[in-house]
Amino acid sequence: MLNKAMWIIEGKIKPGKIQAYLDIMKERIDIVQKEDGIINYEWALGEDEESITIRVEYSDSATARMHLIKLANFADHYLKLIDLEKILVYSDLSPDLRDAISSLNPIYMNYIGGFSKSEDGVAQEITSEITKN
């Protein structure tokens, strides 16, 4: 299993809040680029200019925890701009990190197969911890 942590946030921008949302996105990207251990930080906007997805991938669970701590001051303002629909978490998070995001009702996903390639083209297998009878 990979050591990385990742979450995907899905939601809808509240009516009349798109410019504020875009402004906060630019601000967050500038800040987060300077953080160590963040592999991907991607914001997407649907053609309806309402549906959003944010994908954040971390080198490990400890990096995810540090990012969450830094995010705490920003989260209240951000959540006033969107209706949060779903958070998918791909990682074996530590109990304290699970507690920190429990109020957001995340769905915890387990990798069961596939692979990830490094830049040099070497594949790292994602192995399943699930066994079928």
C-alpha atoms as one frame of an Amber mdcrd trajectory, in Angstrom:
protein
   0.000   0.000   0.000   1.177   3.516  -0.707   2.255   5.756   2.151   0.644
   8.850   0.608  -2.466  10.577   1.891  -5.057  12.202  -0.341  -8.482  13.708
  -0.080 -11.003  14.896  -2.600 -13.535  17.555  -1.652 -16.730  18.020  -3.663
 -19.357  20.694  -3.314 -21.295  23.573  -4.853 -20.490  27.262  -4.716 -23.277
  29.193  -3.040 -25.202  31.660  -5.241 -23.357  34.941  -5.752 -20.128  33.631
  -4.192 -18.102  32.592  -7.270 -15.758  35.604  -7.254 -15.058  35.242  -3.544
 -14.417  31.539  -4.149 -11.962  32.254  -6.989 -10.193  34.888  -4.863  -9.762
  32.492  -1.942  -8.544  29.775  -4.334  -5.768  32.037  -5.652  -4.794  33.000
  -2.107  -4.689  29.365  -0.942  -2.653  28.214  -3.952  -0.038  30.905  -3.275
   0.213  29.857   0.376   0.108  26.082  -0.099   2.794  26.092  -2.830   5.286
  26.949  -0.092   4.357  23.956   2.101   6.599  20.900   2.051   5.175  17.456
   1.327   2.224  18.467  -0.838   2.411  16.523  -4.091  -0.744  17.810  -5.841
  -3.092  20.675  -5.022  -5.781  20.999  -7.677  -8.986  23.007  -7.760 -11.592
  22.353 -10.483 -14.777  24.194 -11.437 -17.626  22.557 -13.357 -19.003  23.994
 -16.568 -22.048  25.020 -14.540 -19.710  27.389 -12.611 -21.148  25.959  -9.428
 -19.772  22.415  -8.962 -16.291  22.244  -7.430 -13.677  19.626  -6.700 -10.454
  20.052  -4.767  -7.868  17.267  -4.781  -4.966  17.379  -2.349  -2.277  14.711
  -2.274   0.336  14.581   0.468   3.588  12.662   0.784   2.318  11.126   4.043
  -0.270  11.382   6.797   1.954  13.671   8.919   2.047  16.230   6.090  -1.742
  16.028   5.788  -2.037  16.728   9.511   0.255  19.786   9.301  -1.735  21.117
   6.342  -4.980  20.625   8.261  -3.597  22.594  11.221  -2.680  25.471   8.888
  -6.091  25.191   7.240  -8.047  25.636  10.469  -8.093  29.455  10.327  -9.232
  29.404   6.710 -11.879  26.667   6.868 -14.715  28.702   8.429 -14.459  31.386
   5.747 -14.227  28.773   2.974 -17.241  26.819   4.214 -19.348  30.019   4.031
 -18.761  30.015   0.247 -19.726  26.417  -0.558 -22.177  23.701   0.289 -19.936
  20.763   1.086 -21.251  17.552  -0.472 -18.545  14.969   0.031 -15.013  14.415
   1.287 -13.271  11.246   0.178 -10.162  10.356   2.196  -7.584   7.963   0.738
  -5.208   7.108   3.547  -4.802   5.254   6.772  -5.119   8.399   8.900  -3.919
   8.589  12.457  -6.680   8.700  15.113  -6.011  12.382  15.894  -6.345  13.339
  12.216  -9.555  11.311  11.911 -10.901  13.153  14.965  -9.903  16.522  13.487
 -12.004  16.020  10.350 -14.801  13.863  11.766 -17.295  16.762  11.829 -17.053
  16.905   8.010 -18.354  13.303   7.757 -15.614  12.031   5.438 -15.864   8.757
   3.554 -12.713   6.672   4.080 -11.572   4.809   0.986  -9.134   1.871   0.904
  -6.861   1.215  -2.034  -7.613  -2.270  -3.316  -5.668  -2.410  -6.572  -3.858
  -0.510  -9.283  -0.470   1.159  -9.497   1.305   4.481  -9.336   4.280   5.343
 -11.551   7.227   7.439 -10.530   8.629  10.021 -12.932  11.168   7.458 -14.165
   8.310   5.139 -15.196   8.713   2.568 -12.420   5.353   1.271 -11.237   4.605
   0.854  -7.542   1.772  -1.604  -7.028  -1.156  -0.757  -4.820  -1.891  -3.964
  -2.942  -5.182  -4.952  -1.452  -5.722  -5.469   2.238  -9.164  -6.866   1.443
  -9.485 -10.616   0.977 -12.477 -12.269  -0.620 -13.853 -15.571   0.614
